[in-house]
Amino acid sequence: MKGRIVYIEELKKHVGEEVEIRGWVYNKRSSGKVRFVIIRDGTGFLQCVMVKSNLADEVFELYDELSLETSVIVKGKAREDRRAPGGVELELQDLKIMGKSVNFPIPKVREDNIPDVGVLLPIRHLWLRTRKQWALMRIRHTVEKAIHDFFDKNGFIRIDAPILTPSACEGTTTLFETDYFGEKAYLTQSGQLYMEAACMAHGRVYCFGPTFRAEKSKTRRHLMEFWMVEPEIAYAELPDIMENAERFVSYIVERVLEERKEELKTLERDISKLEHVSPPFPKISYTEAVEILKKKGFKFEWGEDFGGDEETAISEEFDKPVIVHRYPAKIKAFYMKRDPQNPELALCMDMLAPEGYGEIIGGGQREDSLEELEKRFDEYDLPKEAYEWYLDLRRYGTVPHAGYGLGIERTIAWISGIKHVREAIPFPRLLEKIYP
Ligand code: 4AD
Ligand code: MG
């Protein structure tokens, strides 16, 4: 075969030329003397037209062998066709089968034969090839790119946090423990403490990487391994990071709307719900949020933490993400700075996504006083020796500082309008499920 090798996404620039496409069979249908094969190559989907009179008999007959996901190289002439998906189709001239695919376990999905997720999860390595999953990973790519672009444009330096750590950041009940040459070590729950060190060196920093929580949770919002982006800013206080967070989330949404319109369409996302996501976001205190819950008939006591249902009920009141600030310090992590107006409260904030997607951001201002922080270790029953380095940050030129963490799978699930976070990550780690 000879023809210029091109990707489907750039085919529009090659109308009238003979080209070669390398991909897999996505679908096919036959109507009399004309046969259609839909090929996907990772960059898009392409309709190839097989006309009997234009093809050698043995090539035309290969149609029968083109079962779902057979890998193929096709050659043909690209031509404009308004009705074809992508606006271009290929008039097939030659076809070569690379690898057979017998009984691909995921049938062509129609409304009435969507396989159960219990069937799909163990074949995630194949499930990734299907159209919706393909769209989701492309949205994930854009979200990740937007994250880096936002912080880069705003003067932040990326600092990578370690994955193996000697101590907890977010409470001791959700640690994955491992052996580190005879010492106990843990998979990181958050890079925050290390970002606090780094922001004293660079001013504005962020980390972006996998984080781990051994949570015995089976909700649509929980993963054991998820990716988190964590900015940390020296000399920043609570209002500064609330403002930064709303600009950040608006920027991510805007980029996905700009660059992933087709993918959002594939996912049947109602984008009118995303188009008005721009600063400022509504901001309410925890106490005001509790009032909302009471008005809505929830049996909820001031001082409790919100669960999924409460978060959904609060976010229903707003058509943008809502920031809830100043939670009771007792239900938050040890490092939170207390509100000088009311020491029962922490100078913290959570951002709740609309449409029931729950908390996508958690963050706040950090305790910057050595004396106060030392008291916290006793209150929270944490081994102070393991955190001496962290206390050093308060011994050598302490300053107010603040930051937050955004969970990217929850963010992707919300923007894409999918129900469960497990489809927002290529290979989800779920409760007692680590295959493939
Ligand atoms: O609220 P979290 O636990 O905050 C922290 O870890 C802070 N140290 C971050 C910081 O201030 N630098 O987690 C932050 C976000 C949550 O809002 C949520 O989006 C996501 O991480 N997250 C999870 N996502 C999926 N599965 C889980 N089990 C998650 N736990 C938290
Ligand atoms: Mg949180």
Short mmCIF file of C-alpha atoms and ligand atoms in Angstrom, two decimals:
data_model
loop_
_atom_site.label_atom_id
_atom_site.label_comp_id
_atom_site.label_asym_id
_atom_site.label_seq_id
_atom_site.Cartn_x
_atom_site.Cartn_y
_atom_site.Cartn_z
CA MET A 1 0.00 0.00 0.00
CA LYS A 2 1.20 3.46 -0.67
CA GLY A 3 -0.47 6.60 0.42
CA ARG A 4 0.48 9.26 2.86
CA ILE A 5 -0.04 8.06 6.44
CA VAL A 6 -2.38 10.46 8.23
CA TYR A 7 -4.46 10.58 11.37
CA ILE A 8 -8.23 10.92 11.11
CA GLU A 9 -8.22 14.24 12.97
CA GLU A 10 -6.14 15.83 10.21
CA LEU A 11 -7.95 14.21 7.28
CA LYS A 12 -9.89 17.35 6.41
CA LYS A 13 -6.63 18.88 5.18
CA HIS A 14 -6.15 15.99 2.74
CA VAL A 15 -9.42 16.01 0.81
CA GLY A 16 -8.82 14.72 -2.72
CA GLU A 17 -5.59 12.91 -1.75
CA GLU A 18 -4.83 9.22 -1.43
CA VAL A 19 -4.11 8.48 2.19
CA GLU A 20 -3.46 5.59 4.54
CA ILE A 21 -5.18 5.29 7.92
CA ARG A 22 -4.11 2.83 10.62
CA GLY A 23 -6.70 1.84 13.17
CA TRP A 24 -9.37 -0.56 14.35
CA VAL A 25 -12.84 -1.53 13.16
CA TYR A 26 -15.43 0.31 15.20
CA ASN A 27 -18.58 -0.68 13.30
CA LYS A 28 -19.81 -1.77 9.90
CA ARG A 29 -22.99 -2.02 7.87
CA SER A 30 -23.94 -3.19 4.46
CA SER A 31 -26.56 -2.00 2.00
CA GLY A 32 -26.51 -3.97 -1.24
CA LYS A 33 -23.44 -3.23 -3.32
CA VAL A 34 -22.07 -0.63 -0.92
CA ARG A 35 -20.53 -1.47 2.39
CA PHE A 36 -19.54 0.91 5.17
CA VAL A 37 -16.81 0.33 7.70
CA ILE A 38 -16.26 2.78 10.53
CA ILE A 39 -12.61 2.92 11.54
CA ARG A 40 -11.24 4.57 14.68
CA ASP A 41 -7.57 5.44 15.05
CA GLY A 42 -7.46 7.11 18.46
CA THR A 43 -7.86 10.60 17.03
CA GLY A 44 -11.34 10.15 15.61
CA PHE A 45 -13.82 8.03 13.70
CA LEU A 46 -13.96 7.65 9.94
CA GLN A 47 -16.49 6.18 7.58
CA CYS A 48 -14.90 4.09 4.80
CA VAL A 49 -17.02 3.26 1.79
CA MET A 50 -16.47 -0.04 0.00
CA VAL A 51 -17.92 -0.09 -3.51
CA LYS A 52 -17.74 -3.52 -5.19
CA SER A 53 -16.92 -2.17 -8.63
CA ASN A 54 -13.95 -0.14 -7.30
CA LEU A 55 -12.26 -2.96 -5.40
CA ALA A 56 -10.47 -6.21 -6.10
CA ASP A 57 -12.81 -9.10 -5.24
CA GLU A 58 -10.53 -10.40 -2.48
CA VAL A 59 -10.47 -6.97 -0.81
CA PHE A 60 -14.27 -6.57 -1.05
CA GLU A 61 -14.69 -9.99 0.51
CA LEU A 62 -12.54 -9.07 3.52
CA TYR A 63 -15.61 -7.17 4.73
CA ASP A 64 -16.92 -10.40 6.26
CA GLU A 65 -13.80 -10.72 8.43
CA LEU A 66 -14.01 -7.19 9.80
CA SER A 67 -15.39 -8.01 13.22
CA LEU A 68 -15.42 -5.41 15.97
CA GLU A 69 -11.90 -4.19 16.98
CA THR A 70 -10.04 -5.98 14.19
CA SER A 71 -6.94 -3.86 13.55
CA VAL A 72 -6.66 -2.68 9.95
CA ILE A 73 -4.70 -0.46 7.64
CA VAL A 74 -6.85 1.12 4.94
CA LYS A 75 -5.98 3.10 1.88
CA GLY A 76 -8.30 5.33 -0.06
CA LYS A 77 -9.22 8.73 -1.31
CA ALA A 78 -10.45 11.29 1.19
CA ARG A 79 -13.55 13.15 0.11
CA GLU A 80 -15.78 15.70 1.66
CA ASP A 81 -19.20 14.46 2.72
CA ARG A 82 -21.46 16.57 4.87
CA ARG A 83 -23.42 13.57 6.14
CA ALA A 84 -20.34 11.65 7.29
CA PRO A 85 -19.25 12.07 10.91
CA GLY A 86 -16.37 14.58 10.86
CA GLY A 87 -17.37 15.82 7.42
CA VAL A 88 -14.94 13.53 5.54
CA GLU A 89 -15.16 9.95 4.36
CA LEU A 90 -12.78 7.56 2.68
CA GLU A 91 -13.41 5.95 -0.66
CA LEU A 92 -11.69 2.65 0.04
CA GLN A 93 -9.09 1.33 -2.40
CA ASP A 94 -7.25 -1.22 -0.33
CA LEU A 95 -7.43 -2.85 3.09
CA LYS A 96 -5.09 -5.00 5.13
CA ILE A 97 -5.99 -6.89 8.30
CA MET A 98 -3.29 -6.60 10.99
CA GLY A 99 -4.77 -8.47 13.96
CA LYS A 100 -8.00 -10.41 14.24
CA SER A 101 -10.50 -9.72 16.98
CA VAL A 102 -12.83 -12.59 17.70
CA ASN A 103 -15.89 -11.95 19.88
CA PHE A 104 -14.80 -8.63 21.36
CA PRO A 105 -16.49 -8.73 24.77
CA ILE A 106 -18.14 -5.30 24.52
CA PRO A 107 -20.87 -5.31 21.86
CA LYS A 108 -21.72 -2.26 19.84
CA VAL A 109 -23.62 -0.31 22.44
CA ARG A 110 -27.22 0.51 21.77
CA GLU A 111 -29.76 1.80 24.29
CA ASP A 112 -30.98 -1.74 24.97
CA ASN A 113 -27.66 -3.56 25.35
CA ILE A 114 -25.40 -1.40 27.52
CA PRO A 115 -23.32 -3.93 29.44
CA ASP A 116 -23.42 -3.85 33.22
CA VAL A 117 -20.53 -2.08 34.93
CA GLY A 118 -19.73 -5.31 36.77
CA VAL A 119 -18.91 -6.77 33.36
CA LEU A 120 -17.04 -3.68 32.17
CA LEU A 121 -14.75 -3.02 35.15
CA PRO A 122 -12.72 -6.25 34.84
CA ILE A 123 -12.23 -5.47 31.14
CA ARG A 124 -11.31 -1.83 31.68
CA HIS A 125 -8.31 -2.36 29.37
CA LEU A 126 -10.77 -2.95 26.52
CA TRP A 127 -13.56 -0.69 27.80
CA LEU A 128 -11.20 2.28 27.28
CA ARG A 129 -11.62 1.83 23.51
CA THR A 130 -15.32 2.59 23.51
CA ARG A 131 -16.58 5.97 22.45
CA LYS A 132 -17.69 7.46 25.77
CA GLN A 133 -14.59 6.32 27.59
CA TRP A 134 -12.50 7.70 24.76
CA ALA A 135 -14.26 11.06 25.11
CA LEU A 136 -13.70 11.04 28.89
CA MET A 137 -9.95 10.44 28.66
CA ARG A 138 -9.62 13.27 26.17
CA ILE A 139 -11.47 15.57 28.55
CA ARG A 140 -9.15 14.39 31.33
CA HIS A 141 -6.17 15.30 29.19
CA THR A 142 -7.51 18.82 28.67
CA VAL A 143 -8.30 19.23 32.38
CA GLU A 144 -4.71 18.24 33.26
CA LYS A 145 -3.27 20.56 30.63
CA ALA A 146 -5.48 23.43 31.84
CA ILE A 147 -4.30 22.85 35.41
CA HIS A 148 -0.66 23.27 34.44
CA ASP A 149 -1.39 26.23 32.19
CA PHE A 150 -3.37 28.05 34.87
CA PHE A 151 -0.68 27.79 37.50
CA ASP A 152 2.12 28.48 35.05
CA LYS A 153 0.37 31.65 33.82
CA ASN A 154 -0.13 32.78 37.40
CA GLY A 155 3.48 32.54 38.51
CA PHE A 156 3.40 29.16 40.31
CA ILE A 157 6.31 26.70 40.30
CA ARG A 158 5.49 23.00 40.09
CA ILE A 159 7.09 21.03 42.91
CA ASP A 160 6.64 17.24 43.00
CA ALA A 161 5.67 15.80 46.38
CA PRO A 162 6.84 12.36 47.52
CA ILE A 163 4.52 9.35 47.29
CA LEU A 164 6.13 7.42 50.13
CA THR A 165 5.80 9.33 53.39
CA PRO A 166 6.66 8.77 57.06
CA SER A 167 3.44 10.28 58.49
CA ALA A 168 -0.22 11.16 57.91
CA CYS A 169 -1.59 14.41 56.50
CA GLU A 170 -5.34 13.78 56.53
CA GLY A 171 -5.95 11.65 59.62
CA THR A 172 -4.60 8.23 60.50
CA THR A 173 -7.63 6.13 59.62
CA THR A 174 -7.21 6.12 55.84
CA LEU A 175 -3.51 5.28 55.49
CA PHE A 176 -2.16 2.60 53.19
CA GLU A 177 0.76 1.22 55.14
CA THR A 178 3.89 -0.29 53.66
CA ASP A 179 7.26 -1.48 54.89
CA TYR A 180 10.21 0.85 54.30
CA PHE A 181 13.36 -1.10 55.18
CA GLY A 182 11.90 -2.15 58.50
CA GLU A 183 10.22 1.18 59.16
CA LYS A 184 6.57 1.98 58.66
CA ALA A 185 5.80 4.17 55.67
CA TYR A 186 2.56 5.25 54.05
CA LEU A 187 1.31 6.09 50.59
CA THR A 188 0.71 9.82 50.56
CA GLN A 189 -2.78 11.16 51.29
CA SER A 190 -1.83 14.66 50.16
CA GLY A 191 1.27 16.60 49.17
CA GLN A 192 0.19 19.60 51.23
CA LEU A 193 2.72 19.49 54.05
CA TYR A 194 5.56 19.36 51.52
CA MET A 195 4.02 22.23 49.57
CA GLU A 196 4.02 24.28 52.77
CA ALA A 197 7.78 23.77 52.90
CA ALA A 198 8.17 24.55 49.19
CA CYS A 199 6.10 27.75 49.26
CA MET A 200 8.54 29.16 51.82
CA ALA A 201 11.22 28.65 49.15
CA HIS A 202 9.29 29.71 46.04
CA GLY A 203 6.30 31.79 47.16
CA ARG A 204 3.68 30.16 44.94
CA VAL A 205 3.90 26.43 44.28
CA TYR A 206 1.71 23.48 43.36
CA CYS A 207 1.99 19.73 43.14
CA PHE A 208 -0.01 17.39 40.98
CA GLY A 209 0.06 13.66 41.46
CA PRO A 210 -1.62 10.51 42.71
CA THR A 211 -2.84 10.41 46.30
CA PHE A 212 -4.19 7.49 48.28
CA ARG A 213 -6.95 6.94 50.81
CA ALA A 214 -7.73 3.55 52.32
CA GLU A 215 -11.37 4.52 52.72
CA LYS A 216 -13.85 1.73 53.09
CA SER A 217 -16.19 3.76 50.91
CA LYS A 218 -18.17 2.50 47.97
CA THR A 219 -19.80 5.76 46.91
CA ARG A 220 -19.81 7.27 43.45
CA ARG A 221 -17.36 9.92 44.70
CA HIS A 222 -14.66 7.74 46.23
CA LEU A 223 -11.52 6.20 44.79
CA MET A 224 -8.67 4.59 46.73
CA GLU A 225 -6.18 6.24 44.37
CA PHE A 226 -7.04 9.63 42.91
CA TRP A 227 -5.15 12.55 41.44
CA MET A 228 -4.99 15.82 43.28
CA VAL A 229 -3.60 19.24 42.39
CA GLU A 230 -2.50 21.27 45.41
CA PRO A 231 -1.46 24.92 45.21
CA GLU A 232 0.09 26.56 48.27
CA ILE A 233 0.81 30.28 48.62
CA ALA A 234 3.05 32.07 51.12
CA TYR A 235 1.61 35.25 52.64
CA ALA A 236 -1.90 34.20 51.51
CA GLU A 237 -4.96 34.09 53.75
CA LEU A 238 -8.36 32.42 53.41
CA PRO A 239 -9.99 35.04 51.13
CA ASP A 240 -7.00 34.89 48.75
CA ILE A 241 -7.32 31.18 48.10
CA MET A 242 -11.12 31.35 47.76
CA GLU A 243 -10.59 33.88 45.00
CA ASN A 244 -7.82 31.81 43.42
CA ALA A 245 -9.92 28.63 43.54
CA GLU A 246 -12.92 30.17 41.78
CA ARG A 247 -10.73 31.56 39.01
CA PHE A 248 -8.98 28.19 38.70
CA VAL A 249 -12.16 26.12 38.41
CA SER A 250 -13.71 28.60 35.96
CA TYR A 251 -10.58 28.39 33.82
CA ILE A 252 -10.70 24.58 33.67
CA VAL A 253 -14.37 24.60 32.67
CA GLU A 254 -13.75 27.25 30.03
CA ARG A 255 -10.89 25.27 28.48
CA VAL A 256 -12.95 22.07 28.29
CA LEU A 257 -15.84 23.98 26.68
CA GLU A 258 -13.41 25.45 24.15
CA GLU A 259 -11.45 22.32 23.30
CA ARG A 260 -13.78 19.38 23.94
CA LYS A 261 -17.16 20.34 22.47
CA GLU A 262 -17.39 17.12 20.44
CA GLU A 263 -16.50 14.94 23.41
CA LEU A 264 -19.10 16.67 25.59
CA LYS A 265 -21.64 16.01 22.85
CA THR A 266 -20.68 12.33 22.77
CA LEU A 267 -21.33 12.24 26.51
CA GLU A 268 -24.67 14.03 25.99
CA ARG A 269 -23.62 16.68 28.49
CA ASP A 270 -26.01 19.64 28.84
CA ILE A 271 -23.36 22.35 28.46
CA SER A 272 -25.75 25.19 29.28
CA LYS A 273 -25.11 24.15 32.90
CA LEU A 274 -21.38 24.88 32.48
CA GLU A 275 -21.45 28.02 30.39
CA HIS A 276 -22.11 30.42 33.26
CA VAL A 277 -19.43 28.99 35.57
CA SER A 278 -17.40 32.18 36.13
CA PRO A 279 -16.25 34.18 39.16
CA PRO A 280 -17.46 35.15 41.65
CA PHE A 281 -18.90 31.95 43.13
CA PRO A 282 -21.40 32.12 45.98
CA LYS A 283 -19.70 31.92 49.39
CA ILE A 284 -21.50 30.89 52.56
CA SER A 285 -20.30 29.93 56.02
CA TYR A 286 -20.73 26.43 57.43
CA THR A 287 -23.28 27.88 59.86
CA GLU A 288 -25.30 29.32 56.95
CA ALA A 289 -25.10 25.95 55.19
CA VAL A 290 -26.53 24.27 58.28
CA GLU A 291 -29.44 26.76 58.17
CA ILE A 292 -30.13 25.74 54.56
CA LEU A 293 -30.21 22.07 55.58
CA LYS A 294 -32.58 22.74 58.47
CA LYS A 295 -34.93 24.68 56.20
CA LYS A 296 -34.90 21.71 53.85
CA GLY A 297 -35.95 19.39 56.65
CA PHE A 298 -32.63 17.67 57.38
CA LYS A 299 -32.08 16.38 60.91
CA PHE A 300 -28.64 17.91 61.29
CA GLU A 301 -26.79 19.24 64.32
CA TRP A 302 -24.28 22.10 64.15
CA GLY A 303 -20.86 20.46 64.51
CA GLU A 304 -21.47 17.39 62.36
CA ASP A 305 -19.72 16.90 59.05
CA PHE A 306 -21.65 16.95 55.77
CA GLY A 307 -22.20 13.68 53.97
CA GLY A 308 -22.98 13.28 50.28
CA ASP A 309 -26.70 13.97 50.74
CA GLU A 310 -26.09 17.16 52.68
CA GLU A 311 -23.57 18.41 50.10
CA THR A 312 -26.05 17.74 47.32
CA ALA A 313 -28.83 19.57 49.16
CA ILE A 314 -26.62 22.63 49.77
CA SER A 315 -25.31 22.77 46.19
CA GLU A 316 -28.87 22.50 44.79
CA GLU A 317 -29.44 26.05 46.01
CA PHE A 318 -26.90 27.41 43.53
CA ASP A 319 -26.25 27.11 39.81
CA LYS A 320 -22.48 27.55 40.19
CA PRO A 321 -20.05 25.80 42.50
CA VAL A 322 -20.53 27.10 46.05
CA ILE A 323 -17.74 27.76 48.56
CA VAL A 324 -18.53 26.82 52.16
CA HIS A 325 -16.09 28.31 54.67
CA ARG A 326 -15.33 28.20 58.40
CA TYR A 327 -16.30 24.66 59.41
CA PRO A 328 -16.05 23.59 63.05
CA ALA A 329 -12.34 23.02 63.70
CA LYS A 330 -13.10 19.68 65.39
CA ILE A 331 -14.15 17.99 62.14
CA LYS A 332 -11.14 19.29 60.19
CA ALA A 333 -7.45 18.33 60.01
CA PHE A 334 -4.82 19.31 62.61
CA TYR A 335 -3.06 21.89 60.45
CA MET A 336 -6.02 24.27 60.02
CA LYS A 337 -5.65 27.76 61.49
CA ARG A 338 -8.38 28.73 63.96
CA ASP A 339 -10.58 31.74 63.26
CA PRO A 340 -9.44 34.54 65.60
CA GLN A 341 -13.08 35.74 65.75
CA ASN A 342 -14.20 32.32 67.01
CA PRO A 343 -11.58 29.65 67.83
CA GLU A 344 -14.18 26.90 67.48
CA LEU A 345 -14.04 27.52 63.74
CA ALA A 346 -11.29 26.71 61.26
CA LEU A 347 -10.22 29.16 58.54
CA CYS A 348 -11.01 26.60 55.89
CA MET A 349 -13.14 26.22 52.79
CA ASP A 350 -14.66 23.46 50.68
CA MET A 351 -15.97 23.98 47.17
CA LEU A 352 -19.08 21.97 46.33
CA ALA A 353 -19.84 21.33 42.67
CA PRO A 354 -23.39 21.79 41.36
CA GLU A 355 -25.77 19.01 40.29
CA GLY A 356 -24.93 16.77 43.23
CA TYR A 357 -21.24 16.20 42.47
CA GLY A 358 -20.19 17.14 45.99
CA GLU A 359 -16.89 18.45 47.31
CA ILE A 360 -14.29 19.04 44.61
CA ILE A 361 -11.96 21.27 46.65
CA GLY A 362 -10.83 21.23 50.26
CA GLY A 363 -8.38 23.75 51.66
CA GLY A 364 -7.71 26.65 53.96
CA GLN A 365 -5.26 28.76 55.89
CA ARG A 366 -2.61 26.85 57.82
CA GLU A 367 -1.67 27.24 61.48
CA ASP A 368 1.47 29.37 61.36
CA SER A 369 2.17 29.70 65.10
CA LEU A 370 4.58 27.18 66.62
CA GLU A 371 2.86 27.19 70.02
CA GLU A 372 -0.63 26.63 68.58
CA LEU A 373 0.55 23.87 66.26
CA GLU A 374 2.34 22.06 69.08
CA LYS A 375 -0.93 21.98 71.03
CA ARG A 376 -2.69 20.43 68.03
CA PHE A 377 -0.42 17.39 68.04
CA ASP A 378 -1.64 16.50 71.51
CA GLU A 379 -5.27 17.24 70.68
CA TYR A 380 -5.16 15.10 67.55
CA ASP A 381 -2.99 12.42 69.16
CA LEU A 382 -0.29 12.62 66.49
CA PRO A 383 3.40 11.69 67.08
CA LYS A 384 5.16 15.05 67.17
CA GLU A 385 8.59 13.55 66.42
CA ALA A 386 7.47 12.60 62.92
CA TYR A 387 6.53 16.22 62.21
CA GLU A 388 9.59 18.05 63.55
CA TRP A 389 10.53 19.12 60.03
CA TYR A 390 7.02 20.57 59.61
CA LEU A 391 7.37 22.47 62.89
CA ASP A 392 10.68 23.89 61.61
CA LEU A 393 8.65 25.84 59.04
CA ARG A 394 7.19 27.73 62.03
CA ARG A 395 10.62 28.09 63.68
CA TYR A 396 12.39 29.71 60.76
CA GLY A 397 10.54 32.72 59.42
CA THR A 398 6.93 31.65 59.71
CA VAL A 399 4.33 33.57 57.66
CA PRO A 400 0.58 33.23 57.04
CA HIS A 401 0.03 30.79 54.20
CA ALA A 402 -2.86 28.97 52.60
CA GLY A 403 -3.67 26.47 49.88
CA TYR A 404 -6.13 23.88 48.69
CA GLY A 405 -6.48 20.56 46.92
CA LEU A 406 -8.72 19.83 43.94
CA GLY A 407 -9.64 16.22 43.20
CA ILE A 408 -9.45 15.84 39.47
CA GLU A 409 -11.70 12.79 39.02
CA ARG A 410 -14.60 14.50 40.79
CA THR A 411 -13.99 17.59 38.70
CA ILE A 412 -13.98 15.56 35.48
CA ALA A 413 -17.11 13.65 36.55
CA TRP A 414 -18.94 16.92 37.13
CA ILE A 415 -17.80 18.63 33.92
CA SER A 416 -18.55 15.51 31.86
CA GLY A 417 -21.84 14.80 33.60
CA ILE A 418 -21.02 11.15 34.36
CA LYS A 419 -22.45 9.55 37.42
CA HIS A 420 -19.43 7.83 38.98
CA VAL A 421 -15.80 8.96 39.42
CA ARG A 422 -14.54 5.52 38.40
CA GLU A 423 -14.96 6.40 34.71
CA ALA A 424 -12.94 9.60 35.10
CA ILE A 425 -9.65 7.72 35.69
CA PRO A 426 -8.07 5.25 33.25
CA PHE A 427 -7.64 2.38 35.72
CA PRO A 428 -9.75 2.97 38.85
CA ARG A 429 -8.74 1.55 42.21
CA LEU A 430 -11.96 0.73 44.02
CA LEU A 431 -12.82 -0.94 47.31
CA GLU A 432 -11.26 -4.41 47.15
CA LYS A 433 -10.85 -4.13 43.38
CA ILE A 434 -7.36 -3.78 41.90
CA TYR A 435 -7.69 -5.66 38.56
CA PRO A 436 -6.66 -4.91 35.85
O1 4AD B 1 -10.44 17.57 51.34
P1 4AD B 1 -9.19 16.79 51.15
O2 4AD B 1 -9.00 15.57 51.97
O3 4AD B 1 -8.01 17.83 51.38
C1 4AD B 1 -6.68 17.57 51.43
O4 4AD B 1 -6.16 16.50 51.21
C2 4AD B 1 -5.85 18.79 51.67
N1 4AD B 1 -4.57 18.37 52.24
C3 4AD B 1 -5.66 19.55 50.38
C4 4AD B 1 -4.88 20.81 50.53
O5 4AD B 1 -5.31 21.72 51.21
N2 4AD B 1 -3.72 20.89 49.91
O6 4AD B 1 -9.06 16.37 49.62
C5 4AD B 1 -9.08 17.35 48.62
C6 4AD B 1 -9.93 16.92 47.45
C7 4AD B 1 -11.41 16.73 47.79
O7 4AD B 1 -12.11 17.94 47.77
C8 4AD B 1 -11.87 15.79 46.68
O8 4AD B 1 -12.09 16.51 45.48
C9 4AD B 1 -10.65 14.92 46.48
O9 4AD B 1 -9.53 15.64 46.98
N3 4AD B 1 -10.78 13.64 47.19
C10 4AD B 1 -11.13 12.47 46.60
N4 4AD B 1 -11.43 12.17 45.33
C11 4AD B 1 -11.72 10.87 45.04
N5 4AD B 1 -11.72 9.89 45.95
C12 4AD B 1 -11.42 10.14 47.25
N6 4AD B 1 -11.39 9.15 48.14
C13 4AD B 1 -11.10 11.49 47.62
N7 4AD B 1 -10.76 12.10 48.79
C14 4AD B 1 -10.57 13.40 48.50
MG MG B 2 -12.23 17.46 52.33
#
